């Protein structure tokens, strides 16, 4: 089918009496036929992105845009009395938790957009990330049955099934291929587990609780399941094309491991080469070392995956022996190089009945990369310091990016049109041209202010519909949307809000420009503190929004079920992006980039990609505050007393006291006491206020007030915002994926 045929078919489509779901499936199938008409072009070398998560969001608008038929489809449907926005009721495919999963989706989009051969491999979870309801201020988790609308964008590969063997059962892995459209068609291949009831469970849920023994086994099975299915297929294809000579495997394949979750793929690869094809172990290891590369996405110790070796031996005995062998090999190699025991221990793959997936990935990986400059430096100086000493050439940085197709062109047509008008449409193909905006900001400021106003109106309409809260025109918009985690410090924003509220109410804060603070984000179901923080924010929102003295000046909204689709609206309609993690803990952040590209200034700490954002867009066009990483390190070394901060700062003290003085929780049922204790007393596993919330709080409040005052000069604020847009080209995942292709995968770009 070609474009003309698609459009004719759409014109002829009988739409009357059809439900949104029926239309969605029909039009999507037609678009699939259009997109797949040229098939998937073979490539000499293909990169494979192994990831436990692909946070795709809605495919409908994105795919129609990628196929170049979105506008015409909207027009034709409008002619039939159908608003294309009706398809917003089709829910997102949320096959990921957050940053790492969304990054994988952006990479797939960019590779296809640039014509780079990249195949994604993952799991087709029946239920994606839970849907979040907020009931009485608390998070409630509901199952996310994303396939209830049908799945017209996948093709089941009945003939490409594979059998995956565990010690106690066999599972059928059935691929579902989702094409990714662009300059070339790439495939995202998601494996579904079939067979017995137990077998099916493997692809039922994204990340089942892993704090129980049962949950752990299931997660281990998931990791092996998709890694083994993908590796099995790649090896089989190689043998078909090139015979049983594996020395050239890396000439045709590059495998990127998205964090440690698919690292068992290394062991599976060596297992098949050595046992099925009788390749010598050392040769198989060498081939693996040319094929696999590893990206680290977090420095938090609790996220560094380790597997209990006895468990691995029980469920995956062959893999266990391969892991032991690799570990021996590594020790021998290090001994030969005169590595002292303490350093060798830090790099150990196997120790006290445990396998470290990160150490395995670093040892075998051809490259190890962090996702922002600071993060990579931390990997080299801290997390993997020993390995950096022995394998310095492996380490490289590739700063994250986001796809401008979804995060600018699709979610902000108005800003895109403004850019077209100023520099032409070339930037849509070649994002580096966006820098051409530089120098034009001043003449565009007026028009930009109108665009921002329109996007804010749309956002406010969405908030009113989804949260029942009306925000008047002219409000300044601050947003903090991301997963709920202590290190991201939503609690610090909550305290700042209490201070602002109390200051406005008492008259101490004057001339405050009316502002709204938008929060959104899900907490892991078992993460009690994060859940208390959600409740606290909602309690604060209730109080502030209900206070007639401040309600025209300050508002707070907690967007329930924050996901890719609500993100698209929030990014476009925000003035100030809050990126306030404790310095050294946010590997990169990608929300910060989405906001920037839509013309929000960053109010943030010197952490993750914020550092590169202000480097490129100018300190003077953003708002940086808080302790730098060196200060944080010093405080950690020398000790820090959060109570002293409160003694010195009565406003901070008042804000923090609201956790325990009954302001919000007269029955003491909300878990606030524990939150309070974590700040003041600490806990068995950490020092008091280990994320330095109180340490940075006053600087944060001052910075928010400074932003508020600066906003009074609307034009100069708009200029700052626009300067962020013109400096944002670097944060396109087109740039990022070209770096992976060139520096790691050895693909021509
Ligand atoms: C580990 C062990 C057991 C179970 C689960 C996990 C686990 C699951 C998810 C560990 C980590 C994750 C996700 C990490 C993540 O999303 N990291 C984010 O990655 C983004 C893309 O690189 C960065 O921008 C963010 O800074 C980083 O937090």
XYZ file of C-alpha atoms and ligand atoms in Angstrom:
777
model
C 0.000 0.000 0.000
C 1.270 3.485 -0.754
C 0.277 6.779 0.803
C -2.321 7.582 -1.840
C -3.950 4.212 -1.405
C -3.979 4.654 2.364
C -5.663 8.033 2.073
C -8.224 6.736 -0.414
C -9.029 3.799 1.801
C -9.403 6.121 4.751
C -11.747 8.374 2.775
C -13.820 5.341 1.864
C -13.862 4.034 5.434
C -17.310 3.566 6.853
C -17.085 5.217 10.254
C -20.655 5.621 11.312
C -21.711 3.515 14.242
C -18.134 2.374 14.874
C -16.646 2.652 18.329
C -13.383 4.487 18.990
C -11.732 1.138 19.616
C -12.931 -0.247 16.281
C -11.771 2.819 14.403
C -8.462 2.751 16.213
C -7.826 -0.832 15.187
C -8.980 -0.302 11.620
C -6.965 2.844 10.947
C -3.903 1.450 12.705
C -4.023 -1.705 10.564
C -4.214 0.388 7.437
C -1.251 2.450 8.605
C 0.637 -0.768 9.383
C 0.071 -1.943 5.825
C 1.363 1.387 4.565
C 4.392 1.315 6.836
C 5.309 -2.303 6.141
C 4.887 -2.142 2.378
C 8.646 -1.903 1.847
C 9.425 -4.542 4.472
C 12.435 -4.394 6.758
C 15.590 -3.777 4.736
C 18.478 -6.077 5.529
C 21.625 -4.445 6.897
C 25.221 -5.622 7.009
C 25.546 -4.936 10.699
C 22.655 -4.507 13.104
C 22.794 -3.238 16.638
C 20.529 -4.903 19.186
C 19.160 -3.092 22.202
C 18.432 -5.571 24.987
C 16.120 -3.981 27.527
C 13.730 -5.204 30.157
C 11.691 -2.038 29.577
C 10.377 -0.104 26.603
C 8.143 2.710 27.766
C 6.506 3.409 24.435
C 3.402 5.353 25.389
C 0.805 5.876 22.706
C 1.763 4.635 19.253
C -1.148 5.954 17.219
C -0.230 9.605 16.668
C 3.478 8.936 16.692
C 3.280 6.281 13.994
C 0.947 8.274 11.783
C 3.356 11.216 12.096
C 6.355 9.005 11.289
C 4.531 7.743 8.197
C 3.770 11.310 7.166
C -0.014 10.909 7.256
C -1.023 12.410 10.588
C -2.281 15.731 9.267
C -4.194 14.210 6.355
C -5.690 11.541 8.597
C -6.912 14.242 10.973
C -8.412 16.203 8.067
C -10.169 13.219 6.552
C -11.575 12.181 9.919
C -12.680 15.750 10.610
C -14.582 15.623 7.329
C -16.431 12.642 8.766
C -17.161 14.536 11.959
C -14.508 12.739 14.010
C -11.967 14.681 16.064
C -8.650 12.797 15.901
C -8.199 13.560 19.606
C -10.804 10.892 20.398
C -7.989 8.356 20.202
C -6.552 9.825 23.367
C -8.819 7.407 25.179
C -6.597 4.578 23.971
C -4.210 4.054 26.810
C -0.440 4.010 26.727
C 1.667 0.891 26.413
C 3.545 1.400 29.679
C 6.035 -1.450 29.409
C 8.526 0.392 31.563
C 8.937 2.142 34.887
C 10.596 5.417 34.048
C 13.760 6.923 32.601
C 15.542 3.771 31.517
C 12.491 2.442 29.678
C 11.575 5.738 28.060
C 15.168 6.165 26.903
C 14.931 2.817 25.143
C 11.787 3.992 23.347
C 13.441 7.292 22.335
C 16.427 5.348 20.991
C 14.196 3.148 18.847
C 12.527 6.256 17.437
C 15.818 7.999 16.686
C 17.490 4.998 15.076
C 14.555 4.501 12.712
C 14.385 8.232 12.072
C 18.062 8.316 11.067
C 18.055 5.027 9.173
C 20.318 3.229 11.655
C 19.621 -0.533 11.870
C 18.667 -1.172 15.482
C 16.504 -4.013 16.747
C 14.970 -3.782 20.196
C 14.521 -6.931 22.298
C 12.347 -7.064 25.392
C 9.322 -8.602 27.068
C 5.704 -8.259 26.048
C 4.220 -7.868 29.510
C 0.535 -8.561 29.669
C 0.216 -5.855 32.303
C 2.388 -2.775 32.074
C 3.289 -0.479 34.929
C 0.320 -0.247 37.306
C -2.212 2.522 36.887
C -2.107 4.915 39.787
C -5.222 6.222 41.445
C -4.973 8.736 44.264
C -7.585 7.948 46.895
C -7.703 10.132 49.996
C -4.287 11.376 49.035
C -2.775 7.927 48.834
C -1.462 5.940 45.889
C -3.583 2.968 44.953
C -2.303 0.550 42.292
C -4.576 -0.836 39.617
C -3.677 -3.336 36.885
C -2.771 -1.884 33.513
C -4.441 -4.027 30.900
C -3.041 -2.134 27.923
C -4.111 -4.754 25.394
C -7.799 -4.244 26.126
C -7.888 -1.795 23.208
C -6.306 -4.359 20.919
C -2.717 -4.301 19.762
C -2.846 -3.377 16.083
C 0.820 -2.311 16.049
C 2.242 -5.783 16.736
C 2.646 -8.797 14.508
C 2.802 -12.173 16.202
C 5.625 -14.331 14.864
C 4.071 -17.778 14.970
C 6.921 -19.191 12.902
C 9.630 -17.607 15.026
C 8.812 -19.209 18.367
C 11.617 -20.470 20.534
C 11.824 -22.852 23.465
C 13.521 -21.576 26.601
C 14.626 -24.202 29.101
C 14.824 -23.805 32.848
C 15.824 -26.675 35.145
C 12.228 -27.221 36.148
C 10.257 -26.195 33.078
C 10.258 -25.245 29.414
C 8.644 -22.104 28.155
C 7.710 -21.045 24.651
C 8.864 -17.567 23.690
C 6.655 -16.050 21.007
C 7.875 -12.841 19.394
C 5.604 -9.904 18.779
C 7.178 -7.475 16.335
C 6.377 -3.799 16.590
C 7.686 -1.871 13.617
C 9.309 1.464 14.284
C 8.856 3.784 11.309
C 11.257 6.365 10.028
C 13.865 6.649 7.320
C 14.015 2.884 7.702
C 11.707 0.425 9.395
C 13.234 -1.170 12.468
C 11.706 -3.792 14.706
C 11.037 -3.861 18.388
C 10.704 -7.550 19.198
C 8.902 -8.308 22.446
C 8.779 -11.903 23.631
C 5.649 -13.351 25.178
C 5.887 -16.421 27.411
C 3.492 -19.253 26.615
C 2.921 -22.787 27.813
C 1.874 -23.905 31.261
C 0.297 -21.523 33.748
C 3.673 -21.127 35.409
C 5.269 -20.421 32.051
C 2.775 -17.717 31.171
C 3.492 -15.949 34.423
C 6.919 -14.968 33.122
C 5.562 -12.279 30.847
C 2.565 -11.349 32.944
C 3.832 -8.376 34.970
C 6.511 -5.747 34.636
C 8.767 -6.122 37.696
C 6.833 -8.198 40.177
C 7.804 -7.503 43.761
C 11.303 -8.805 44.247
C 11.340 -8.613 48.013
C 9.980 -12.137 48.387
C 11.716 -15.351 47.391
C 8.967 -16.141 44.924
C 9.273 -12.726 43.284
C 13.030 -13.093 42.961
C 12.756 -16.353 41.080
C 10.201 -14.872 38.734
C 12.437 -11.911 37.984
C 15.385 -14.213 37.341
C 13.215 -16.194 34.950
C 12.131 -13.015 33.174
C 15.696 -11.874 32.689
C 16.857 -15.204 31.360
C 13.719 -15.717 29.288
C 14.084 -12.701 27.052
C 17.868 -12.741 27.015
C 17.966 -16.369 25.945
C 15.208 -15.989 23.342
C 17.019 -13.044 21.787
C 20.487 -14.607 21.880
C 19.154 -17.890 20.499
C 17.635 -16.084 17.572
C 20.728 -13.993 16.846
C 23.007 -17.023 16.849
C 20.656 -19.017 14.658
C 20.456 -16.179 12.157
C 24.235 -15.855 12.144
C 24.680 -19.551 11.453
C 22.161 -19.381 8.602
C 23.925 -16.428 7.006
C 27.572 -17.050 7.756
C 27.901 -20.635 8.869
C 29.345 -21.835 12.118
C 32.270 -19.487 12.090
C 31.672 -17.210 15.045
C 34.903 -15.261 14.831
C 33.103 -12.751 12.685
C 29.981 -12.567 14.875
C 30.812 -9.057 16.053
C 31.227 -7.900 12.468
C 27.506 -8.332 12.036
C 26.095 -7.845 15.528
C 26.518 -5.403 18.378
C 24.522 -5.958 21.550
C 23.830 -3.114 23.954
C 22.813 -4.182 27.460
C 20.423 -1.653 28.944
C 21.612 -1.806 32.534
C 22.271 -5.134 34.217
C 18.841 -6.674 33.648
C 19.785 -8.491 30.404
C 23.336 -9.386 31.460
C 22.561 -13.116 31.628
C 22.619 -12.851 27.825
C 26.410 -12.923 28.049
C 26.368 -16.267 29.834
C 23.746 -17.649 27.465
C 25.831 -16.596 24.472
C 28.896 -18.376 25.804
C 26.823 -21.383 26.807
C 25.469 -21.883 23.291
C 28.786 -21.302 21.552
C 30.659 -23.696 23.804
C 28.079 -26.442 24.226
C 26.204 -26.454 20.931
C 28.923 -25.312 18.527
C 31.933 -26.580 20.454
C 33.737 -23.275 20.409
C 36.519 -23.186 23.022
C 35.595 -21.262 26.159
C 38.328 -18.665 25.754
C 37.346 -18.065 22.132
C 33.676 -17.731 23.068
C 34.576 -15.256 25.802
C 36.668 -13.229 23.368
C 33.805 -13.074 20.891
C 31.451 -11.974 23.662
C 33.924 -9.281 24.622
C 33.698 -7.885 21.129
C 29.933 -8.087 20.960
C 28.441 -6.863 24.218
C 28.462 -3.383 25.664
C 26.978 -2.200 28.901
C 25.197 0.989 29.897
C 24.824 1.829 33.560
C 21.809 3.939 34.555
C 22.056 4.320 38.274
C 24.588 4.541 41.088
C 22.139 3.674 43.858
C 23.518 0.569 45.580
C 20.083 -1.020 45.995
C 19.598 -1.047 42.225
C 22.848 -2.858 41.443
C 21.636 -6.312 40.696
C 23.120 -9.337 42.365
C 21.918 -12.907 42.096
C 22.165 -15.556 44.735
C 24.399 -18.190 43.163
C 22.585 -21.116 44.783
C 19.353 -19.858 43.280
C 20.926 -19.514 39.830
C 22.344 -23.013 40.139
C 18.904 -24.362 40.947
C 16.999 -22.636 38.145
C 19.707 -22.301 35.486
C 22.451 -24.874 36.215
C 24.297 -24.482 32.894
C 24.321 -20.738 33.241
C 25.655 -21.108 36.760
C 28.674 -23.027 35.503
C 29.342 -20.517 32.758
C 29.236 -17.690 35.296
C 31.647 -19.522 37.580
C 33.980 -20.105 34.664
C 33.961 -16.462 33.635
C 34.615 -15.494 37.211
C 37.628 -17.841 37.417
C 38.937 -16.517 34.162
C 38.678 -12.962 35.444
C 40.511 -13.799 38.666
C 43.284 -15.515 36.757
C 43.632 -12.579 34.415
C 43.806 -10.115 37.276
C 46.321 -12.221 39.165
C 48.530 -12.310 36.075
C 48.364 -8.538 35.974
C 49.419 -8.313 39.615
C 46.124 -6.976 40.841
C 46.022 -6.767 44.653
C 43.332 -8.766 46.428
C 41.343 -5.784 47.662
C 40.956 -4.438 44.132
C 40.172 -7.867 42.710
C 37.472 -8.241 45.359
C 35.846 -5.025 44.191
C 35.651 -6.369 40.651
C 34.593 -9.884 41.629
C 31.837 -11.459 39.568
C 31.349 -14.193 42.149
C 31.698 -13.742 45.910
C 29.966 -15.159 49.002
C 27.435 -17.149 47.012
C 26.527 -14.094 44.948
C 26.912 -13.076 41.305
C 27.345 -9.382 40.592
C 25.719 -8.615 37.272
C 27.375 -5.206 37.059
C 30.862 -6.636 37.562
C 30.155 -9.277 34.938
C 28.984 -6.606 32.491
C 32.046 -4.459 33.150
C 34.412 -7.416 32.727
C 32.920 -8.723 29.502
C 31.564 -5.490 28.056
C 33.539 -4.008 25.191
C 32.511 -0.627 26.538
C 30.935 0.645 29.727
C 29.116 3.919 29.500
C 27.413 6.329 31.824
C 24.531 8.489 30.649
C 25.810 12.010 31.466
C 29.287 13.449 31.971
C 29.110 13.627 35.754
C 27.624 10.146 35.988
C 30.429 8.657 33.885
C 32.982 10.399 36.084
C 31.322 8.843 39.141
C 31.472 5.407 37.515
C 35.185 5.872 36.913
C 36.086 7.364 40.258
C 33.727 5.487 42.486
C 31.381 2.681 41.461
C 33.784 0.974 39.029
C 37.023 2.633 40.141
C 38.936 -0.632 40.362
C 37.860 -1.721 36.894
C 38.682 1.719 35.525
C 42.225 1.189 36.715
C 42.576 -2.073 34.838
C 40.408 -1.404 31.793
C 40.407 2.380 31.338
C 39.842 2.106 27.590
C 36.411 0.551 28.117
C 34.885 3.578 29.764
C 33.095 6.244 27.808
C 30.329 8.742 28.277
C 27.267 9.072 26.114
C 24.922 11.712 27.412
C 21.248 10.802 27.089
C 18.805 12.441 24.744
C 15.133 12.507 23.868
C 13.351 12.245 20.537
C 12.222 15.624 19.257
C 9.628 13.884 17.132
C 7.517 13.027 20.155
C 8.791 15.618 22.617
C 8.573 18.666 20.403
C 6.974 18.066 17.021
C 4.102 15.956 18.294
C 3.461 17.501 21.688
C 4.075 21.126 20.720
C 2.975 21.806 17.162
C 2.754 25.501 17.910
C 6.353 25.850 19.024
C 7.439 23.676 16.090
C 5.607 26.030 13.705
C 7.293 29.025 15.311
C 10.675 27.380 14.737
C 9.731 26.558 11.124
C 8.882 30.203 10.575
C 12.195 31.372 11.939
C 14.692 28.889 10.482
C 12.759 26.742 8.025
C 11.731 23.116 8.441
C 15.149 21.490 7.976
C 15.610 21.014 11.733
C 12.861 18.388 11.669
C 15.192 16.095 9.724
C 18.495 17.348 11.077
C 18.107 18.475 14.680
C 21.502 20.171 14.761
C 19.929 22.931 12.663
C 17.820 23.902 15.658
C 20.843 25.854 16.882
C 20.061 28.210 14.010
C 17.533 29.763 16.387
C 20.428 31.289 18.314
C 20.468 35.014 17.887
C 16.811 35.122 16.805
C 15.415 34.781 20.324
C 14.812 38.448 20.826
C 12.679 38.867 17.729
C 10.723 35.707 18.561
C 10.021 36.395 22.231
C 6.587 37.899 21.674
C 5.390 35.042 19.510
C 6.905 32.530 21.908
C 4.961 34.050 24.799
C 1.771 33.462 22.863
C 2.717 29.842 22.190
C 3.507 29.240 25.863
C 0.208 30.821 26.841
C -1.686 28.521 24.505
C 0.124 25.412 25.773
C -0.587 26.477 29.344
C -4.268 26.892 28.539
C -4.298 23.364 27.108
C -2.495 22.024 30.143
C -4.896 23.781 32.515
C -7.847 22.320 30.616
C -6.310 18.874 30.992
C -5.700 19.404 34.717
C -9.246 20.553 35.247
C -10.581 17.508 33.454
C -8.320 14.963 35.080
C -7.882 16.422 38.570
C -10.851 18.753 38.909
C -8.658 21.710 39.756
C -9.047 24.952 37.840
C -5.940 27.078 37.343
C -6.611 30.680 36.348
C -4.849 32.255 33.351
C -1.513 33.860 33.931
C -0.248 31.438 36.562
C 3.441 30.622 36.540
C 3.864 26.845 36.125
C 6.420 24.805 38.063
C 6.523 21.046 37.442
C 8.169 18.121 39.150
C 7.102 14.962 37.355
C 9.106 11.736 37.646
C 9.206 8.541 39.652
C 8.790 9.097 43.372
C 12.098 8.534 45.104
C 13.777 10.061 48.122
C 16.860 11.032 46.121
C 14.745 13.007 43.636
C 13.613 15.058 46.629
C 9.947 15.713 45.966
C 9.848 16.077 49.754
C 12.108 19.118 49.516
C 9.664 20.743 47.103
C 6.854 19.901 49.520
C 8.679 21.649 52.378
C 9.415 24.619 50.133
C 5.710 24.818 49.322
C 4.781 24.820 52.993
C 7.226 27.686 53.512
C 5.833 29.629 50.570
C 2.308 29.040 51.802
C 3.087 30.155 55.327
C 5.009 33.178 54.058
C 2.242 34.286 51.738
C -0.361 33.770 54.407
C 1.499 35.701 57.057
C 2.294 38.499 54.633
C 6.025 37.951 54.891
C 6.171 37.051 51.227
C 4.810 39.922 49.176
C 4.151 40.451 45.493
C 4.227 36.746 44.766
C 3.268 36.035 41.175
C 0.425 33.514 41.197
C 1.967 30.084 40.710
C 0.977 26.469 40.393
C 3.154 23.516 41.379
C 2.416 20.373 39.397
C 3.553 17.026 40.726
C 3.231 13.650 39.097
C 4.832 10.284 39.626
C 4.415 6.743 40.847
C 6.020 5.105 43.822
C 7.131 1.479 43.848
C 4.255 -0.367 45.530
C 6.361 -1.454 48.488
C 8.266 1.823 48.969
C 6.620 3.126 52.132
C 8.452 6.402 52.436
C 7.771 7.408 48.854
C 4.124 6.656 49.469
C 4.122 8.849 52.568
C 5.597 11.651 50.472
C 2.746 11.313 47.956
C 0.249 11.538 50.775
C 2.029 14.548 52.259
C 2.015 16.423 48.945
C -1.667 15.693 48.497
C -2.424 16.879 52.014
C -0.528 20.089 51.367
C -2.406 20.515 48.086
C -5.734 20.106 49.864
C -4.826 22.709 52.442
C -3.430 25.287 50.022
C -6.102 24.887 47.351
C -8.797 25.150 49.987
C -7.467 28.271 51.688
C -9.385 31.281 50.445
C -6.559 33.646 51.480
C -4.044 32.090 49.118
C -6.062 30.237 46.555
C -5.678 32.946 43.930
C -1.931 33.021 44.475
C -0.750 29.470 45.028
C -2.057 26.150 43.812
C -0.812 22.589 43.958
C -1.869 19.737 41.687
C -0.917 16.081 41.951
C -1.541 14.541 38.535
C -2.610 10.974 39.095
C -1.215 8.201 36.891
C 1.601 10.255 35.412
C 2.596 8.611 32.132
C 4.006 9.365 28.688
C 0.767 10.892 27.452
C 0.263 13.245 30.377
C 3.972 14.072 30.189
C 3.485 15.322 26.631
C 1.021 17.924 27.897
C 2.951 18.857 31.032
C 6.260 19.340 29.220
C 4.687 21.703 26.704
C 2.859 23.847 29.262
C 5.535 24.282 31.924
C 7.580 27.401 32.673
C 9.960 26.012 35.272
C 11.275 22.449 35.363
C 12.177 21.232 38.857
C 15.219 18.889 38.779
C 16.386 18.941 42.359
C 18.037 15.583 43.083
C 20.887 15.331 45.583
C 24.075 16.066 43.640
C 25.633 12.838 42.392
C 22.526 10.671 42.466
C 20.509 11.360 39.289
C 22.465 9.592 36.586
C 21.176 11.906 33.900
C 17.503 12.724 33.950
C 15.673 13.015 30.653
C 12.569 14.907 31.789
C 14.893 17.899 32.227
C 15.659 17.693 28.479
C 12.010 17.438 27.455
C 11.161 20.538 29.448
C 14.122 22.403 28.030
C 13.175 21.625 24.450
C 9.700 22.989 25.136
C 11.067 26.204 26.557
C 11.079 25.750 30.323
C 13.953 26.995 32.436
C 15.550 24.504 34.806
C 15.489 25.103 38.517
C 17.884 22.453 39.656
C 20.983 21.169 41.326
C 24.331 20.521 39.667
C 23.472 16.902 38.968
C 23.159 14.565 36.015
C 22.518 16.231 32.682
C 21.492 19.497 34.414
C 25.180 20.348 34.364
C 25.346 19.990 30.597
C 22.046 21.827 30.189
C 23.287 24.934 31.949
C 26.620 24.608 30.264
C 24.933 24.873 26.874
C 21.999 27.146 27.660
C 23.807 29.420 30.089
C 23.747 29.650 33.863
C 22.044 33.013 33.473
C 19.111 31.385 31.698
C 18.545 28.761 34.376
C 18.440 28.583 38.158
C 21.039 26.460 39.855
C 21.159 26.073 43.609
C 22.180 23.647 46.319
C 25.202 21.689 47.401
C 27.621 20.588 44.699
C 28.842 17.004 44.654
C 32.121 17.958 46.383
C 30.156 19.509 49.259
C 27.922 16.473 49.522
C 30.964 14.188 49.616
C 32.499 16.326 52.325
C 29.309 16.281 54.393
C 29.171 12.525 54.057
C 32.781 12.176 55.158
C 32.658 14.640 57.998
C 29.110 14.106 59.154
C 26.222 16.499 59.017
C 23.649 17.457 61.600
C 20.263 18.264 60.085
C 18.905 19.387 63.474
C 21.397 22.243 63.433
C 19.902 23.417 60.137
C 16.487 23.579 61.752
C 17.790 25.462 64.760
C 19.260 28.090 62.464
C 16.212 28.349 60.251
C 12.805 28.801 61.893
C 10.970 28.629 58.534
C 12.534 25.262 57.767
C 11.693 24.078 61.226
C 8.055 25.115 60.892
C 7.769 23.361 57.553
C 9.326 20.134 58.784
C 7.281 20.178 61.993
C 4.101 19.911 59.921
C 5.016 16.265 59.502
C 4.391 15.635 63.181
C 2.372 18.500 64.624
C -0.957 17.311 63.281
C -1.306 20.078 60.676
C -2.053 17.473 58.039
C -2.395 14.257 59.919
C -4.169 14.604 63.247
C -4.539 10.829 63.555
C -0.845 10.158 62.943
C -1.762 7.471 60.450
C 0.017 8.737 57.387
C 3.510 7.464 58.091
C 4.806 11.001 58.518
C 6.482 10.149 61.808
C 8.748 7.704 60.065
C 9.512 10.296 57.389
C 10.338 12.812 60.090
C 12.554 10.338 61.903
C 14.407 9.562 58.662
C 15.390 13.240 58.505
C 16.196 13.865 62.140
C 17.270 10.552 63.595
C 18.123 8.461 60.563
C 17.476 4.739 60.491
C 19.384 1.524 61.019
C 20.581 1.662 57.416
C 21.272 5.347 56.951
C 22.366 8.629 58.565
C 19.794 11.346 59.265
C 18.656 13.201 56.147
C 20.891 11.139 53.881
C 19.588 12.961 50.804
C 20.398 16.392 52.268
C 16.860 17.703 51.910
C 17.196 20.092 54.828
C 20.687 21.137 53.852
C 19.493 22.464 50.479
C 16.019 23.606 51.490
C 16.652 27.287 52.202
C 18.664 27.826 49.066
C 15.798 26.170 47.168
C 13.145 28.454 48.643
C 15.254 31.522 47.869
C 15.718 30.331 44.315
C 11.988 29.756 43.848
C 11.350 33.293 45.081
C 13.974 34.659 42.728
C 12.335 32.874 39.799
C 8.994 34.220 40.877
C 10.321 37.783 40.955
C 12.089 37.384 37.586
C 8.849 36.224 36.001
C 7.373 39.665 36.557
C 9.375 40.727 33.533
C 7.559 38.386 31.173
C 9.587 39.219 28.140
C 12.972 38.701 29.654
C 11.768 35.443 31.200
C 10.517 34.302 27.786
C 13.949 35.095 26.380
C 15.568 32.796 28.922
C 13.094 30.098 27.977
C 13.723 30.490 24.259
C 17.464 30.370 24.772
C 16.915 26.980 26.313
C 15.040 25.864 23.205
C 17.797 27.015 20.881
C 20.431 25.240 22.972
C 18.484 21.986 23.176
C 19.590 20.318 19.929
C 22.374 18.526 21.774
C 19.786 16.717 23.889
C 18.124 15.061 20.931
C 18.425 11.280 21.060
C 19.377 11.550 17.371
C 22.719 12.888 18.583
C 22.870 10.251 21.303
C 22.128 7.308 19.041
C 24.677 8.515 16.486
C 27.257 8.434 19.252
C 26.323 4.867 20.196
C 26.393 3.863 16.542
C 29.769 5.464 15.925
C 31.657 4.989 19.175
C 30.314 1.619 20.287
C 28.484 -0.301 17.618
C 30.793 0.416 14.719
C 27.918 1.375 12.455
C 28.219 3.968 9.762
C 25.982 6.974 10.322
C 17.174 -3.564 39.993
C 17.201 -4.744 40.737
C 16.057 -5.438 40.954
C 14.875 -4.968 40.435
C 14.846 -3.805 39.700
C 15.995 -3.093 39.487
C 15.959 -1.841 38.719
C 14.849 -1.489 37.982
C 14.795 -0.309 37.275
C 17.021 -0.973 38.698
C 16.969 0.214 37.983
C 15.848 0.549 37.281
C 15.721 1.791 36.542
C 16.618 2.752 36.516
C 16.396 4.018 35.798
O 15.328 4.257 35.233
N 17.381 4.899 35.783
C 17.258 6.181 35.123
O 17.753 6.042 33.809
C 17.572 7.219 33.060
C 18.012 6.943 31.646
O 19.383 6.786 31.582
C 18.334 8.388 33.685
O 18.038 9.555 32.964
C 17.916 8.567 35.139
O 18.732 9.537 35.752
C 18.046 7.239 35.872
O 17.546 7.364 37.195
